[in-house]
Amino acid sequence: MFLKNKKVVVMGVANKRSIAWGCAKALKEQGADIIYTYQNERMKKQLLKLAEPTDLLVECDVASDESIAQAFQTIQEKFDKIDGLVHAIAFANKEELDGNVSDITRAGYLLAQDISSYSLLAVAHYAKPMLNPGSGIVTMTYLGSERAIPNYNMMGIAKASLETAVKYLAYEFAVDKIRVNGISAGAIKTLAVTGVKDYDQLIKLSEDRTPDKAGVTIEEVGNTCAFLVSELAAGIVGDIIYVDKGVHLT
Ligand code: NAD
């Protein structure tokens, strides 16, 4: 177990299909203690079904600086230091995941960038003083940042921004021996993905392009996440690792 006694904050479990849940399971398998953050009471209800009774569950709506500050203060009071952070959060309005990108509204653009990209910088800011040397921060991105995937639209633009945020954060945090990386996951049927118009085609496209025609699982993404959080990945700084069963190859 390569994360024994390590404390890792996992942000973004909505239900048992969530990529963040795949990450939490893998981190736990490697011995980590998980601190979960949830967006709102509705998400908390789902999380309570999955977390262990002793796990710390903290509300954190990344749309609010006060909420983020409060969440990390609560975590600090309980644990003082942490050894990792998993950011698996994104949001865009349905209208921005359909039709023409030239119709994206200013408000829709800002909202998607705020929740899906800026939030990584915001949580990194509050987590920074608490992260032990050797810690890893991991976020989740998708191939739609690099290629025009039908209807992914606004989220592709936000993911491009997120991936560049990973690089700049990684450069800053590496001085303190904290690594920042991203995982570019293949398409998986989760709550977030159902916001994309014709999302079943997005998933089918992904599955069809894997050499063995089977899409990636949250467990496979989770295992890579556990590795990236851990010091086994000490030499990986500011990278985006594909965990998509080879979709990006074709
Ligand atoms: P999900 O719906 O299970 O998780 C999305 C999470 O974002 C939810 O827990 C939700 O509560 C959280 N969130 C949204 N707005 C928030 C806010 N204001 N404050 C706090 N939390 C907020 O879906 P998922 O697919 O597991 O998404 C996790 C990450 O993985 C996202 O960044 C997503 O873009 C990325 N990703 C998903 C896929 C896929 O195909 N599912 C592929 C690649 C990357």
PDB file of C-alpha atoms and ligand atoms in Angstrom, residues 12-15 17-20 38-39 43 60-63 87-91 115 140-142 152 155 159 183-193 202, ligand 1:
ATOM      1  CA  GLY A  12     -16.534  15.787  -6.760  1.00  0.00           C
ATOM      2  CA  VAL A  13     -18.226  12.560  -5.699  1.00  0.00           C
ATOM      3  CA  ALA A  14     -21.847  12.885  -6.884  1.00  0.00           C
ATOM      4  CA  ASN A  15     -22.698   9.172  -6.828  1.00  0.00           C
ATOM      5  CA  ARG A  17     -20.633   6.413 -11.066  1.00  0.00           C
ATOM      6  CA  SER A  18     -18.479   9.496 -10.388  1.00  0.00           C
ATOM      7  CA  ILE A  19     -14.844   9.466 -11.467  1.00  0.00           C
ATOM      8  CA  ALA A  20     -14.087  10.938  -8.034  1.00  0.00           C
ATOM      9  CA  TYR A  38     -19.485  17.905  -1.623  1.00  0.00           C
ATOM     10  CA  GLN A  39     -21.230  20.681  -3.526  1.00  0.00           C
ATOM     11  CA  MET A  43     -24.712  15.561  -3.130  1.00  0.00           C
ATOM     12  CA  CYS A  60     -17.472  23.053  -0.591  1.00  0.00           C
ATOM     13  CA  ASP A  61     -19.242  24.911  -3.381  1.00  0.00           C
ATOM     14  CA  VAL A  62     -16.392  26.034  -5.636  1.00  0.00           C
ATOM     15  CA  ALA A  63     -18.530  28.888  -6.967  1.00  0.00           C
ATOM     16  CA  HIS A  87     -10.226  17.858  -8.186  1.00  0.00           C
ATOM     17  CA  ALA A  88     -12.974  16.136 -10.211  1.00  0.00           C
ATOM     18  CA  ILE A  89     -15.370  19.026 -10.758  1.00  0.00           C
ATOM     19  CA  ALA A  90     -16.861  20.610 -13.865  1.00  0.00           C
ATOM     20  CA  PHE A  91     -20.024  22.374 -14.926  1.00  0.00           C
ATOM     21  CA  ILE A 115     -16.483  26.062 -12.072  1.00  0.00           C
ATOM     22  CA  MET A 140      -9.660  15.519 -14.588  1.00  0.00           C
ATOM     23  CA  THR A 141      -9.734  16.586 -18.217  1.00  0.00           C
ATOM     24  CA  TYR A 142     -10.873  15.209 -21.570  1.00  0.00           C
ATOM     25  CA  TYR A 152     -18.509  19.107 -26.084  1.00  0.00           C
ATOM     26  CA  MET A 155     -16.415  22.253 -21.906  1.00  0.00           C
ATOM     27  CA  LYS A 159     -10.680  21.927 -20.330  1.00  0.00           C
ATOM     28  CA  ILE A 183      -5.718  12.812 -16.172  1.00  0.00           C
ATOM     29  CA  SER A 184      -7.343  12.910 -19.595  1.00  0.00           C
ATOM     30  CA  ALA A 185     -10.002  10.265 -19.059  1.00  0.00           C
ATOM     31  CA  GLY A 186     -11.969   8.489 -21.765  1.00  0.00           C
ATOM     32  CA  ALA A 187     -15.723   9.102 -21.888  1.00  0.00           C
ATOM     33  CA  ILE A 188     -17.635   7.436 -19.045  1.00  0.00           C
ATOM     34  CA  LYS A 189     -21.382   7.628 -18.368  1.00  0.00           C
ATOM     35  CA  THR A 190     -21.601   9.887 -15.306  1.00  0.00           C
ATOM     36  CA  LEU A 191     -24.028  12.593 -14.204  1.00  0.00           C
ATOM     37  CA  ALA A 192     -21.836  15.343 -15.687  1.00  0.00           C
ATOM     38  CA  VAL A 193     -21.600  13.699 -19.101  1.00  0.00           C
ATOM     39  CA  LEU A 202     -19.876  10.638 -27.250  1.00  0.00           C
TER      40      LEU A 202
HETATM   41  P1  NAD B   1     -19.959  13.722 -11.886  1.00  0.00           P
HETATM   42  O1  NAD B   1     -21.238  14.379 -12.258  1.00  0.00           O
HETATM   43  O2  NAD B   1     -20.037  12.444 -11.169  1.00  0.00           O
HETATM   44  O3  NAD B   1     -19.028  14.711 -11.066  1.00  0.00           O
HETATM   45  C1  NAD B   1     -19.027  16.107 -11.293  1.00  0.00           C
HETATM   46  C2  NAD B   1     -18.894  16.736  -9.926  1.00  0.00           C
HETATM   47  O4  NAD B   1     -18.745  18.153 -10.058  1.00  0.00           O
HETATM   48  C3  NAD B   1     -20.147  16.504  -9.058  1.00  0.00           C
HETATM   49  O5  NAD B   1     -19.792  15.865  -7.860  1.00  0.00           O
HETATM   50  C4  NAD B   1     -20.646  17.912  -8.779  1.00  0.00           C
HETATM   51  O6  NAD B   1     -21.209  18.052  -7.489  1.00  0.00           O
HETATM   52  C5  NAD B   1     -19.343  18.697  -8.911  1.00  0.00           C
HETATM   53  N1  NAD B   1     -19.597  20.134  -9.032  1.00  0.00           N
HETATM   54  C6  NAD B   1     -20.232  20.790 -10.039  1.00  0.00           C
HETATM   55  N2  NAD B   1     -20.356  22.096  -9.704  1.00  0.00           N
HETATM   56  C7  NAD B   1     -19.773  22.248  -8.472  1.00  0.00           C
HETATM   57  C8  NAD B   1     -19.611  23.343  -7.584  1.00  0.00           C
HETATM   58  N3  NAD B   1     -20.073  24.574  -7.871  1.00  0.00           N
HETATM   59  N4  NAD B   1     -18.965  23.129  -6.403  1.00  0.00           N
HETATM   60  C9  NAD B   1     -18.504  21.906  -6.078  1.00  0.00           C
HETATM   61  N5  NAD B   1     -18.648  20.822  -6.878  1.00  0.00           N
HETATM   62  C10 NAD B   1     -19.276  20.996  -8.053  1.00  0.00           C
HETATM   63  O7  NAD B   1     -19.180  13.539 -13.279  1.00  0.00           O
HETATM   64  P2  NAD B   1     -17.710  13.038 -13.638  1.00  0.00           P
HETATM   65  O8  NAD B   1     -17.788  12.652 -15.066  1.00  0.00           O
HETATM   66  O9  NAD B   1     -17.232  12.061 -12.648  1.00  0.00           O
HETATM   67  O10 NAD B   1     -16.885  14.380 -13.566  1.00  0.00           O
HETATM   68  C11 NAD B   1     -15.689  14.522 -12.800  1.00  0.00           C
HETATM   69  C12 NAD B   1     -14.626  15.231 -13.627  1.00  0.00           C
HETATM   70  O11 NAD B   1     -14.175  14.336 -14.643  1.00  0.00           O
HETATM   71  C13 NAD B   1     -15.102  16.485 -14.357  1.00  0.00           C
HETATM   72  O12 NAD B   1     -14.066  17.448 -14.349  1.00  0.00           O
HETATM   73  C14 NAD B   1     -15.325  15.981 -15.766  1.00  0.00           C
HETATM   74  O13 NAD B   1     -15.258  17.013 -16.722  1.00  0.00           O
HETATM   75  C15 NAD B   1     -14.153  15.041 -15.864  1.00  0.00           C
HETATM   76  N6  NAD B   1     -14.188  14.080 -16.981  1.00  0.00           N
HETATM   77  C16 NAD B   1     -15.292  13.310 -17.182  1.00  0.00           C
HETATM   78  C17 NAD B   1     -15.313  12.422 -18.230  1.00  0.00           C
HETATM   79  C18 NAD B   1     -16.521  11.569 -18.482  1.00  0.00           C
HETATM   80  O14 NAD B   1     -16.668  11.058 -19.600  1.00  0.00           O
HETATM   81  N7  NAD B   1     -17.388  11.352 -17.505  1.00  0.00           N
HETATM   82  C19 NAD B   1     -14.200  12.303 -19.086  1.00  0.00           C
HETATM   83  C20 NAD B   1     -13.087  13.085 -18.839  1.00  0.00           C
HETATM   84  C21 NAD B   1     -13.085  13.984 -17.788  1.00  0.00           C
END
